[in-house]
């Protein structure tokens, strides 16, 4: 069987206070979906920030339950921030079988759904099937696969327009003590995964039209994001999210309106994790 994982579908930030995180991302100029509330047994809810080909999710815990105990433990141990990457697949069960055959371990194959408020005032249902790579396969954070069984209730056209002109995930960046060792371990999780070096950084290419994963040491990321607080990001997962935008001037206008002073990088503008629920967010021209 061939490798079933086609790229990055979305990523999510696990946050301490979902309402506060949503307000922060709205201040950055993003359009957020209506809040999606999961089942009572899950005790969680989310907001999505949608782009044409991928998206970003804010995930928070509303009520402590047995099922969300692991997420609460992660929050307590590692802090809020960019905890997970979700990968593109066709079907979750076929992906799990194919990965087992090529020697990549998975766990937690299952399905769930949540109600969705639609722009016309009606309510739809978003349905997913997921399967995760085991911790032994992933050097840091959580990496799982997501089958969308109701794309029309997730990629709602009205959610694709953002005041900051955001249009896609540009890259996911992570602090690593050993980037060159972690990079090939991550690369094997994608069918077209490969590793290259640029400016001393280890870049994991995840497939066509898919955000790469960039691994760097604390000194490297600290130098690149000089003036921003890397210590305010989650520990042991992912650090920064690079967002593609059509117009950096629109980003600047949103930040000025919110009273946020960005840091200029070689590629664009960045804001610290104190403004984005533990995620360092960098805006770059698409």
PDB file of C-alpha atoms in Angstrom:
ATOM      1  CA  UNK A   1       0.000   0.000   0.000  1.00  0.00           C
ATOM      2  CA  UNK A   2       1.186   3.540  -0.707  1.00  0.00           C
ATOM      3  CA  UNK A   3       1.766   6.201   1.923  1.00  0.00           C
ATOM      4  CA  UNK A   4      -1.641   7.877   2.545  1.00  0.00           C
ATOM      5  CA  UNK A   5      -0.667  11.237   4.106  1.00  0.00           C
ATOM      6  CA  UNK A   6      -0.822  14.123   1.628  1.00  0.00           C
ATOM      7  CA  UNK A   7       0.101  17.281   3.536  1.00  0.00           C
ATOM      8  CA  UNK A   8      -0.996  19.598   6.337  1.00  0.00           C
ATOM      9  CA  UNK A   9      -4.757  20.015   6.648  1.00  0.00           C
ATOM     10  CA  UNK A  10      -4.793  22.281   9.699  1.00  0.00           C
ATOM     11  CA  UNK A  11      -3.156  22.880  13.044  1.00  0.00           C
ATOM     12  CA  UNK A  12      -4.546  23.836  16.404  1.00  0.00           C
ATOM     13  CA  UNK A  13      -3.739  25.845  19.478  1.00  0.00           C
ATOM     14  CA  UNK A  14      -4.868  24.408  22.788  1.00  0.00           C
ATOM     15  CA  UNK A  15      -5.777  27.432  24.909  1.00  0.00           C
ATOM     16  CA  UNK A  16      -6.493  28.253  28.545  1.00  0.00           C
ATOM     17  CA  UNK A  17      -9.460  30.541  27.908  1.00  0.00           C
ATOM     18  CA  UNK A  18     -11.284  30.022  24.620  1.00  0.00           C
ATOM     19  CA  UNK A  19     -13.240  33.280  24.676  1.00  0.00           C
ATOM     20  CA  UNK A  20     -10.115  35.303  25.447  1.00  0.00           C
ATOM     21  CA  UNK A  21      -8.158  33.540  22.691  1.00  0.00           C
ATOM     22  CA  UNK A  22     -10.930  34.221  20.183  1.00  0.00           C
ATOM     23  CA  UNK A  23     -10.888  37.919  21.082  1.00  0.00           C
ATOM     24  CA  UNK A  24      -7.123  38.043  20.565  1.00  0.00           C
ATOM     25  CA  UNK A  25      -7.313  36.511  17.089  1.00  0.00           C
ATOM     26  CA  UNK A  26     -10.176  38.787  16.091  1.00  0.00           C
ATOM     27  CA  UNK A  27      -7.966  41.726  17.153  1.00  0.00           C
ATOM     28  CA  UNK A  28      -5.252  40.385  14.814  1.00  0.00           C
ATOM     29  CA  UNK A  29      -7.701  40.741  11.925  1.00  0.00           C
ATOM     30  CA  UNK A  30      -8.954  37.177  11.522  1.00  0.00           C
ATOM     31  CA  UNK A  31     -12.539  36.147  10.824  1.00  0.00           C
ATOM     32  CA  UNK A  32     -13.525  33.389  13.241  1.00  0.00           C
ATOM     33  CA  UNK A  33     -16.240  30.831  12.779  1.00  0.00           C
ATOM     34  CA  UNK A  34     -19.100  30.740  15.283  1.00  0.00           C
ATOM     35  CA  UNK A  35     -18.053  28.733  18.314  1.00  0.00           C
ATOM     36  CA  UNK A  36     -18.415  25.002  17.760  1.00  0.00           C
ATOM     37  CA  UNK A  37     -19.397  23.085  20.891  1.00  0.00           C
ATOM     38  CA  UNK A  38     -18.452  19.430  21.073  1.00  0.00           C
ATOM     39  CA  UNK A  39     -20.319  16.688  22.882  1.00  0.00           C
ATOM     40  CA  UNK A  40     -20.822  16.782  26.644  1.00  0.00           C
ATOM     41  CA  UNK A  41     -18.474  13.828  27.064  1.00  0.00           C
ATOM     42  CA  UNK A  42     -15.719  15.758  25.273  1.00  0.00           C
ATOM     43  CA  UNK A  43     -16.352  18.971  27.202  1.00  0.00           C
ATOM     44  CA  UNK A  44     -14.534  21.071  24.597  1.00  0.00           C
ATOM     45  CA  UNK A  45     -15.314  23.750  22.029  1.00  0.00           C
ATOM     46  CA  UNK A  46     -13.480  25.443  19.173  1.00  0.00           C
ATOM     47  CA  UNK A  47     -13.257  28.298  16.732  1.00  0.00           C
ATOM     48  CA  UNK A  48     -11.803  27.870  13.261  1.00  0.00           C
ATOM     49  CA  UNK A  49      -9.914  30.366  11.102  1.00  0.00           C
ATOM     50  CA  UNK A  50     -10.487  29.190   7.562  1.00  0.00           C
ATOM     51  CA  UNK A  51      -8.366  29.596   4.424  1.00  0.00           C
ATOM     52  CA  UNK A  52      -9.040  28.212   0.925  1.00  0.00           C
ATOM     53  CA  UNK A  53      -6.857  25.121   1.327  1.00  0.00           C
ATOM     54  CA  UNK A  54      -6.221  24.745   5.058  1.00  0.00           C
ATOM     55  CA  UNK A  55      -7.068  26.309   8.405  1.00  0.00           C
ATOM     56  CA  UNK A  56      -6.150  27.043  12.006  1.00  0.00           C
ATOM     57  CA  UNK A  57      -8.174  26.070  15.059  1.00  0.00           C
ATOM     58  CA  UNK A  58      -8.490  27.351  18.601  1.00  0.00           C
ATOM     59  CA  UNK A  59      -9.456  24.547  20.974  1.00  0.00           C
ATOM     60  CA  UNK A  60     -10.500  25.078  24.579  1.00  0.00           C
ATOM     61  CA  UNK A  61     -11.931  23.087  27.469  1.00  0.00           C
ATOM     62  CA  UNK A  62     -15.340  24.189  28.726  1.00  0.00           C
ATOM     63  CA  UNK A  63     -16.025  21.476  31.291  1.00  0.00           C
ATOM     64  CA  UNK A  64     -13.538  18.991  32.783  1.00  0.00           C
ATOM     65  CA  UNK A  65     -14.429  15.428  31.765  1.00  0.00           C
ATOM     66  CA  UNK A  66     -12.685  12.093  31.830  1.00  0.00           C
ATOM     67  CA  UNK A  67     -12.195  12.269  28.074  1.00  0.00           C
ATOM     68  CA  UNK A  68     -10.459  15.657  28.113  1.00  0.00           C
ATOM     69  CA  UNK A  69      -8.237  14.856  31.106  1.00  0.00           C
ATOM     70  CA  UNK A  70      -5.178  14.287  28.844  1.00  0.00           C
ATOM     71  CA  UNK A  71      -5.623  17.736  27.257  1.00  0.00           C
ATOM     72  CA  UNK A  72      -5.909  19.348  30.687  1.00  0.00           C
ATOM     73  CA  UNK A  73      -2.716  17.588  31.745  1.00  0.00           C
ATOM     74  CA  UNK A  74      -0.930  18.839  28.627  1.00  0.00           C
ATOM     75  CA  UNK A  75      -2.083  22.399  29.290  1.00  0.00           C
ATOM     76  CA  UNK A  76      -0.887  22.227  32.884  1.00  0.00           C
ATOM     77  CA  UNK A  77       2.487  20.739  31.962  1.00  0.00           C
ATOM     78  CA  UNK A  78       3.315  22.552  28.723  1.00  0.00           C
ATOM     79  CA  UNK A  79       1.226  25.697  28.658  1.00  0.00           C
ATOM     80  CA  UNK A  80      -1.148  26.951  25.997  1.00  0.00           C
ATOM     81  CA  UNK A  81      -0.031  27.308  22.404  1.00  0.00           C
ATOM     82  CA  UNK A  82       0.443  25.452  19.143  1.00  0.00           C
ATOM     83  CA  UNK A  83       0.097  21.824  20.186  1.00  0.00           C
ATOM     84  CA  UNK A  84      -0.969  19.848  17.116  1.00  0.00           C
ATOM     85  CA  UNK A  85      -0.718  19.370  13.371  1.00  0.00           C
ATOM     86  CA  UNK A  86      -3.494  17.598  11.466  1.00  0.00           C
ATOM     87  CA  UNK A  87      -2.633  15.895   8.183  1.00  0.00           C
ATOM     88  CA  UNK A  88      -4.582  15.475   4.948  1.00  0.00           C
ATOM     89  CA  UNK A  89      -5.839  11.985   4.125  1.00  0.00           C
ATOM     90  CA  UNK A  90      -8.672  10.434   2.145  1.00  0.00           C
ATOM     91  CA  UNK A  91     -10.151   8.087   4.762  1.00  0.00           C
ATOM     92  CA  UNK A  92      -8.957   7.455   8.299  1.00  0.00           C
ATOM     93  CA  UNK A  93      -9.411   3.691   8.352  1.00  0.00           C
ATOM     94  CA  UNK A  94      -7.550   3.214   5.067  1.00  0.00           C
ATOM     95  CA  UNK A  95      -4.786   5.541   6.273  1.00  0.00           C
ATOM     96  CA  UNK A  96      -4.340   3.553   9.483  1.00  0.00           C
ATOM     97  CA  UNK A  97      -4.125   0.283   7.535  1.00  0.00           C
ATOM     98  CA  UNK A  98      -1.662   1.689   4.993  1.00  0.00           C
ATOM     99  CA  UNK A  99       0.586   3.173   7.651  1.00  0.00           C
ATOM    100  CA  UNK A 100       0.637  -0.092   9.592  1.00  0.00           C
ATOM    101  CA  UNK A 101       1.750  -1.885   6.437  1.00  0.00           C
ATOM    102  CA  UNK A 102       4.678   0.490   5.904  1.00  0.00           C
ATOM    103  CA  UNK A 103       5.702   0.346   9.549  1.00  0.00           C
ATOM    104  CA  UNK A 104       4.374   3.621  10.982  1.00  0.00           C
ATOM    105  CA  UNK A 105       2.370   3.203  14.183  1.00  0.00           C
ATOM    106  CA  UNK A 106      -0.993   4.871  14.802  1.00  0.00           C
ATOM    107  CA  UNK A 107      -3.616   4.958  17.540  1.00  0.00           C
ATOM    108  CA  UNK A 108      -7.064   6.312  18.414  1.00  0.00           C
ATOM    109  CA  UNK A 109      -8.944   5.651  15.181  1.00  0.00           C
ATOM    110  CA  UNK A 110     -12.427   7.107  15.588  1.00  0.00           C
ATOM    111  CA  UNK A 111     -15.154   9.456  14.399  1.00  0.00           C
ATOM    112  CA  UNK A 112     -17.027  12.408  15.874  1.00  0.00           C
ATOM    113  CA  UNK A 113     -19.250  15.292  14.850  1.00  0.00           C
ATOM    114  CA  UNK A 114     -20.308  18.697  16.129  1.00  0.00           C
ATOM    115  CA  UNK A 115     -23.143  21.114  15.299  1.00  0.00           C
ATOM    116  CA  UNK A 116     -22.295  24.102  13.077  1.00  0.00           C
ATOM    117  CA  UNK A 117     -24.144  27.412  12.859  1.00  0.00           C
ATOM    118  CA  UNK A 118     -24.405  28.354   9.179  1.00  0.00           C
ATOM    119  CA  UNK A 119     -24.611  31.895   7.721  1.00  0.00           C
ATOM    120  CA  UNK A 120     -28.239  31.447   6.618  1.00  0.00           C
ATOM    121  CA  UNK A 121     -29.272  30.851  10.220  1.00  0.00           C
ATOM    122  CA  UNK A 122     -29.623  27.106   9.877  1.00  0.00           C
ATOM    123  CA  UNK A 123     -27.620  24.506  11.734  1.00  0.00           C
ATOM    124  CA  UNK A 124     -25.448  21.916  10.013  1.00  0.00           C
ATOM    125  CA  UNK A 125     -23.220  19.129  11.236  1.00  0.00           C
ATOM    126  CA  UNK A 126     -19.459  18.869  10.786  1.00  0.00           C
ATOM    127  CA  UNK A 127     -18.277  15.256  10.800  1.00  0.00           C
ATOM    128  CA  UNK A 128     -14.724  13.939  10.996  1.00  0.00           C
ATOM    129  CA  UNK A 129     -12.778  10.719  11.326  1.00  0.00           C
ATOM    130  CA  UNK A 130      -9.311  10.900  12.826  1.00  0.00           C
ATOM    131  CA  UNK A 131      -6.353   8.693  13.612  1.00  0.00           C
ATOM    132  CA  UNK A 132      -3.174   9.775  15.381  1.00  0.00           C
ATOM    133  CA  UNK A 133       0.480   8.888  15.074  1.00  0.00           C
ATOM    134  CA  UNK A 134       1.809   7.389  18.287  1.00  0.00           C
ATOM    135  CA  UNK A 135       4.113   9.524  20.468  1.00  0.00           C
ATOM    136  CA  UNK A 136       7.023   7.281  19.456  1.00  0.00           C
ATOM    137  CA  UNK A 137       6.565   8.404  15.832  1.00  0.00           C
ATOM    138  CA  UNK A 138       6.436  12.133  16.599  1.00  0.00           C
ATOM    139  CA  UNK A 139       9.461  13.895  18.118  1.00  0.00           C
ATOM    140  CA  UNK A 140       7.312  16.678  19.589  1.00  0.00           C
ATOM    141  CA  UNK A 141       3.731  17.805  19.849  1.00  0.00           C
ATOM    142  CA  UNK A 142       0.804  15.833  18.471  1.00  0.00           C
ATOM    143  CA  UNK A 143       0.475  14.885  14.820  1.00  0.00           C
ATOM    144  CA  UNK A 144      -2.729  13.234  13.643  1.00  0.00           C
ATOM    145  CA  UNK A 145      -4.730  12.686  10.463  1.00  0.00           C
ATOM    146  CA  UNK A 146      -8.164  14.122   9.709  1.00  0.00           C
ATOM    147  CA  UNK A 147     -10.774  12.880   7.268  1.00  0.00           C
ATOM    148  CA  UNK A 148     -13.395  15.535   6.516  1.00  0.00           C
ATOM    149  CA  UNK A 149     -16.785  13.920   5.972  1.00  0.00           C
ATOM    150  CA  UNK A 150     -18.697  17.195   5.588  1.00  0.00           C
ATOM    151  CA  UNK A 151     -16.391  19.767   3.997  1.00  0.00           C
ATOM    152  CA  UNK A 152     -19.215  22.182   3.091  1.00  0.00           C
ATOM    153  CA  UNK A 153     -19.980  22.871   6.753  1.00  0.00           C
ATOM    154  CA  UNK A 154     -16.314  23.577   7.559  1.00  0.00           C
ATOM    155  CA  UNK A 155     -15.133  25.520   4.489  1.00  0.00           C
ATOM    156  CA  UNK A 156     -17.973  28.053   4.561  1.00  0.00           C
ATOM    157  CA  UNK A 157     -17.306  30.781   1.932  1.00  0.00           C
ATOM    158  CA  UNK A 158     -18.201  33.633   4.287  1.00  0.00           C
ATOM    159  CA  UNK A 159     -15.368  32.570   6.632  1.00  0.00           C
ATOM    160  CA  UNK A 160     -12.611  32.822   4.020  1.00  0.00           C
ATOM    161  CA  UNK A 161     -12.316  36.617   3.994  1.00  0.00           C
ATOM    162  CA  UNK A 162     -10.178  38.232   6.701  1.00  0.00           C
ATOM    163  CA  UNK A 163      -9.510  41.901   7.441  1.00  0.00           C
ATOM    164  CA  UNK A 164      -5.783  41.135   7.569  1.00  0.00           C
ATOM    165  CA  UNK A 165      -6.032  39.466   4.094  1.00  0.00           C
ATOM    166  CA  UNK A 166      -4.855  36.087   5.439  1.00  0.00           C
ATOM    167  CA  UNK A 167      -5.110  33.321   2.854  1.00  0.00           C
ATOM    168  CA  UNK A 168      -3.238  30.253   4.115  1.00  0.00           C
ATOM    169  CA  UNK A 169      -0.782  28.535   6.392  1.00  0.00           C
ATOM    170  CA  UNK A 170       2.748  29.526   5.415  1.00  0.00           C
ATOM    171  CA  UNK A 171       4.766  27.360   7.816  1.00  0.00           C
ATOM    172  CA  UNK A 172       4.813  25.842  11.289  1.00  0.00           C
ATOM    173  CA  UNK A 173       7.986  26.502  13.278  1.00  0.00           C
ATOM    174  CA  UNK A 174       9.273  24.627  16.315  1.00  0.00           C
ATOM    175  CA  UNK A 175      12.074  24.975  18.825  1.00  0.00           C
ATOM    176  CA  UNK A 176      14.268  21.893  18.862  1.00  0.00           C
ATOM    177  CA  UNK A 177      17.475  20.944  20.635  1.00  0.00           C
ATOM    178  CA  UNK A 178      18.334  18.630  17.728  1.00  0.00           C
ATOM    179  CA  UNK A 179      16.662  19.844  14.492  1.00  0.00           C
ATOM    180  CA  UNK A 180      18.755  17.700  12.175  1.00  0.00           C
ATOM    181  CA  UNK A 181      17.782  14.549  14.077  1.00  0.00           C
ATOM    182  CA  UNK A 182      14.088  15.406  14.418  1.00  0.00           C
ATOM    183  CA  UNK A 183      13.542  16.532  10.828  1.00  0.00           C
ATOM    184  CA  UNK A 184      13.807  13.123   9.106  1.00  0.00           C
ATOM    185  CA  UNK A 185      11.589  11.569  11.769  1.00  0.00           C
ATOM    186  CA  UNK A 186       8.898  14.113  10.961  1.00  0.00           C
ATOM    187  CA  UNK A 187       9.426  13.824   7.196  1.00  0.00           C
ATOM    188  CA  UNK A 188       8.534  10.115   7.143  1.00  0.00           C
ATOM    189  CA  UNK A 189       5.018  10.992   8.321  1.00  0.00           C
ATOM    190  CA  UNK A 190       4.127  12.461   4.882  1.00  0.00           C
ATOM    191  CA  UNK A 191       4.064  10.672   1.537  1.00  0.00           C
ATOM    192  CA  UNK A 192       6.187  13.373  -0.089  1.00  0.00           C
ATOM    193  CA  UNK A 193       8.042  14.334   3.057  1.00  0.00           C
ATOM    194  CA  UNK A 194      11.636  15.446   2.588  1.00  0.00           C
ATOM    195  CA  UNK A 195      14.215  17.548   4.402  1.00  0.00           C
ATOM    196  CA  UNK A 196      16.306  20.438   3.204  1.00  0.00           C
ATOM    197  CA  UNK A 197      18.533  22.999   4.902  1.00  0.00           C
ATOM    198  CA  UNK A 198      18.215  26.754   4.455  1.00  0.00           C
ATOM    199  CA  UNK A 199      20.077  29.362   6.476  1.00  0.00           C
ATOM    200  CA  UNK A 200      20.978  26.638   8.943  1.00  0.00           C
ATOM    201  CA  UNK A 201      17.330  25.658   9.526  1.00  0.00           C
ATOM    202  CA  UNK A 202      15.954  22.136   9.024  1.00  0.00           C
ATOM    203  CA  UNK A 203      12.905  22.346   6.760  1.00  0.00           C
ATOM    204  CA  UNK A 204      10.483  19.433   6.535  1.00  0.00           C
ATOM    205  CA  UNK A 205       8.582  19.639   3.248  1.00  0.00           C
ATOM    206  CA  UNK A 206       5.160  18.049   3.697  1.00  0.00           C
ATOM    207  CA  UNK A 207       3.871  17.935   0.123  1.00  0.00           C
ATOM    208  CA  UNK A 208       2.592  20.221  -2.642  1.00  0.00           C
ATOM    209  CA  UNK A 209       0.483  23.198  -1.555  1.00  0.00           C
ATOM    210  CA  UNK A 210       1.164  22.293   2.062  1.00  0.00           C
ATOM    211  CA  UNK A 211       2.799  24.237   4.881  1.00  0.00           C
ATOM    212  CA  UNK A 212       6.319  23.042   5.765  1.00  0.00           C
ATOM    213  CA  UNK A 213       7.519  22.359   9.285  1.00  0.00           C
ATOM    214  CA  UNK A 214      10.655  24.331  10.170  1.00  0.00           C
ATOM    215  CA  UNK A 215      12.827  23.135  13.054  1.00  0.00           C
ATOM    216  CA  UNK A 216      15.348  25.471  14.671  1.00  0.00           C
ATOM    217  CA  UNK A 217      17.341  25.838  17.855  1.00  0.00           C
ATOM    218  CA  UNK A 218      16.448  28.387  20.504  1.00  0.00           C
ATOM    219  CA  UNK A 219      19.378  30.559  19.415  1.00  0.00           C
ATOM    220  CA  UNK A 220      18.263  30.459  15.780  1.00  0.00           C
ATOM    221  CA  UNK A 221      14.616  31.296  16.460  1.00  0.00           C
ATOM    222  CA  UNK A 222      15.588  33.823  19.099  1.00  0.00           C
ATOM    223  CA  UNK A 223      17.765  35.655  16.588  1.00  0.00           C
ATOM    224  CA  UNK A 224      15.101  35.557  13.887  1.00  0.00           C
ATOM    225  CA  UNK A 225      12.299  36.704  16.205  1.00  0.00           C
ATOM    226  CA  UNK A 226      14.473  39.097  18.187  1.00  0.00           C
ATOM    227  CA  UNK A 227      12.395  41.110  20.610  1.00  0.00           C
ATOM    228  CA  UNK A 228       9.632  38.513  20.981  1.00  0.00           C
ATOM    229  CA  UNK A 229       9.107  36.218  23.972  1.00  0.00           C
ATOM    230  CA  UNK A 230       9.703  32.618  22.903  1.00  0.00           C
ATOM    231  CA  UNK A 231       9.314  31.555  26.532  1.00  0.00           C
ATOM    232  CA  UNK A 232       5.631  32.466  26.277  1.00  0.00           C
ATOM    233  CA  UNK A 233       4.984  29.651  23.799  1.00  0.00           C
ATOM    234  CA  UNK A 234       4.107  26.060  24.628  1.00  0.00           C
ATOM    235  CA  UNK A 235       6.921  23.718  25.645  1.00  0.00           C
ATOM    236  CA  UNK A 236       7.711  20.528  23.758  1.00  0.00           C
ATOM    237  CA  UNK A 237       5.356  21.119  20.845  1.00  0.00           C
ATOM    238  CA  UNK A 238       5.321  23.848  18.165  1.00  0.00           C
ATOM    239  CA  UNK A 239       6.271  27.478  18.583  1.00  0.00           C
ATOM    240  CA  UNK A 240       5.272  29.788  15.742  1.00  0.00           C
ATOM    241  CA  UNK A 241       2.706  29.930  12.976  1.00  0.00           C
ATOM    242  CA  UNK A 242       3.528  31.703   9.726  1.00  0.00           C
ATOM    243  CA  UNK A 243       0.401  33.020   7.996  1.00  0.00           C
ATOM    244  CA  UNK A 244       0.298  33.969   4.318  1.00  0.00           C
ATOM    245  CA  UNK A 245      -1.414  37.292   3.592  1.00  0.00           C
ATOM    246  CA  UNK A 246      -2.144  39.219   0.430  1.00  0.00           C
ATOM    247  CA  UNK A 247      -1.327  42.649   1.880  1.00  0.00           C
ATOM    248  CA  UNK A 248       1.009  43.371   4.791  1.00  0.00           C
ATOM    249  CA  UNK A 249      -0.325  46.925   4.957  1.00  0.00           C
ATOM    250  CA  UNK A 250      -3.718  45.494   5.900  1.00  0.00           C
ATOM    251  CA  UNK A 251      -2.041  43.488   8.664  1.00  0.00           C
ATOM    252  CA  UNK A 252      -0.331  46.631   9.929  1.00  0.00           C
ATOM    253  CA  UNK A 253      -3.656  48.472   9.981  1.00  0.00           C
ATOM    254  CA  UNK A 254      -5.318  45.719  12.021  1.00  0.00           C
ATOM    255  CA  UNK A 255      -2.446  45.672  14.505  1.00  0.00           C
ATOM    256  CA  UNK A 256      -2.449  49.460  14.862  1.00  0.00           C
ATOM    257  CA  UNK A 257      -6.184  49.423  15.541  1.00  0.00           C
ATOM    258  CA  UNK A 258      -5.588  46.816  18.264  1.00  0.00           C
ATOM    259  CA  UNK A 259      -2.692  48.751  19.783  1.00  0.00           C
ATOM    260  CA  UNK A 260      -0.206  45.999  18.969  1.00  0.00           C
ATOM    261  CA  UNK A 261       3.336  46.863  17.873  1.00  0.00           C
ATOM    262  CA  UNK A 262       4.698  44.076  15.641  1.00  0.00           C
ATOM    263  CA  UNK A 263       8.325  43.115  15.163  1.00  0.00           C
ATOM    264  CA  UNK A 264       9.677  43.231  11.625  1.00  0.00           C
ATOM    265  CA  UNK A 265      11.244  40.009  10.389  1.00  0.00           C
ATOM    266  CA  UNK A 266      13.103  39.321   7.169  1.00  0.00           C
ATOM    267  CA  UNK A 267       9.864  37.940   5.732  1.00  0.00           C
ATOM    268  CA  UNK A 268       7.152  40.109   7.252  1.00  0.00           C
ATOM    269  CA  UNK A 269       5.626  41.122  10.585  1.00  0.00           C
ATOM    270  CA  UNK A 270       5.406  39.087  13.786  1.00  0.00           C
ATOM    271  CA  UNK A 271       3.554  39.392  17.098  1.00  0.00           C
ATOM    272  CA  UNK A 272       4.418  37.688  20.347  1.00  0.00           C
ATOM    273  CA  UNK A 273       2.550  34.859  22.057  1.00  0.00           C
ATOM    274  CA  UNK A 274       1.025  37.232  24.600  1.00  0.00           C
ATOM    275  CA  UNK A 275      -1.211  38.494  21.777  1.00  0.00           C
ATOM    276  CA  UNK A 276      -2.119  35.093  20.330  1.00  0.00           C
ATOM    277  CA  UNK A 277      -2.822  32.592  23.131  1.00  0.00           C
ATOM    278  CA  UNK A 278       0.689  31.227  23.366  1.00  0.00           C
ATOM    279  CA  UNK A 279       1.434  31.203  19.626  1.00  0.00           C
ATOM    280  CA  UNK A 280       4.022  33.438  17.999  1.00  0.00           C
ATOM    281  CA  UNK A 281       2.284  34.579  14.796  1.00  0.00           C
ATOM    282  CA  UNK A 282       4.208  35.842  11.780  1.00  0.00           C
ATOM    283  CA  UNK A 283       2.500  37.383   8.750  1.00  0.00           C
ATOM    284  CA  UNK A 284       4.261  36.981   5.379  1.00  0.00           C
ATOM    285  CA  UNK A 285       3.301  37.939   1.852  1.00  0.00           C
ATOM    286  CA  UNK A 286       1.710  35.050  -0.053  1.00  0.00           C
TER     287      UNK A 286
END
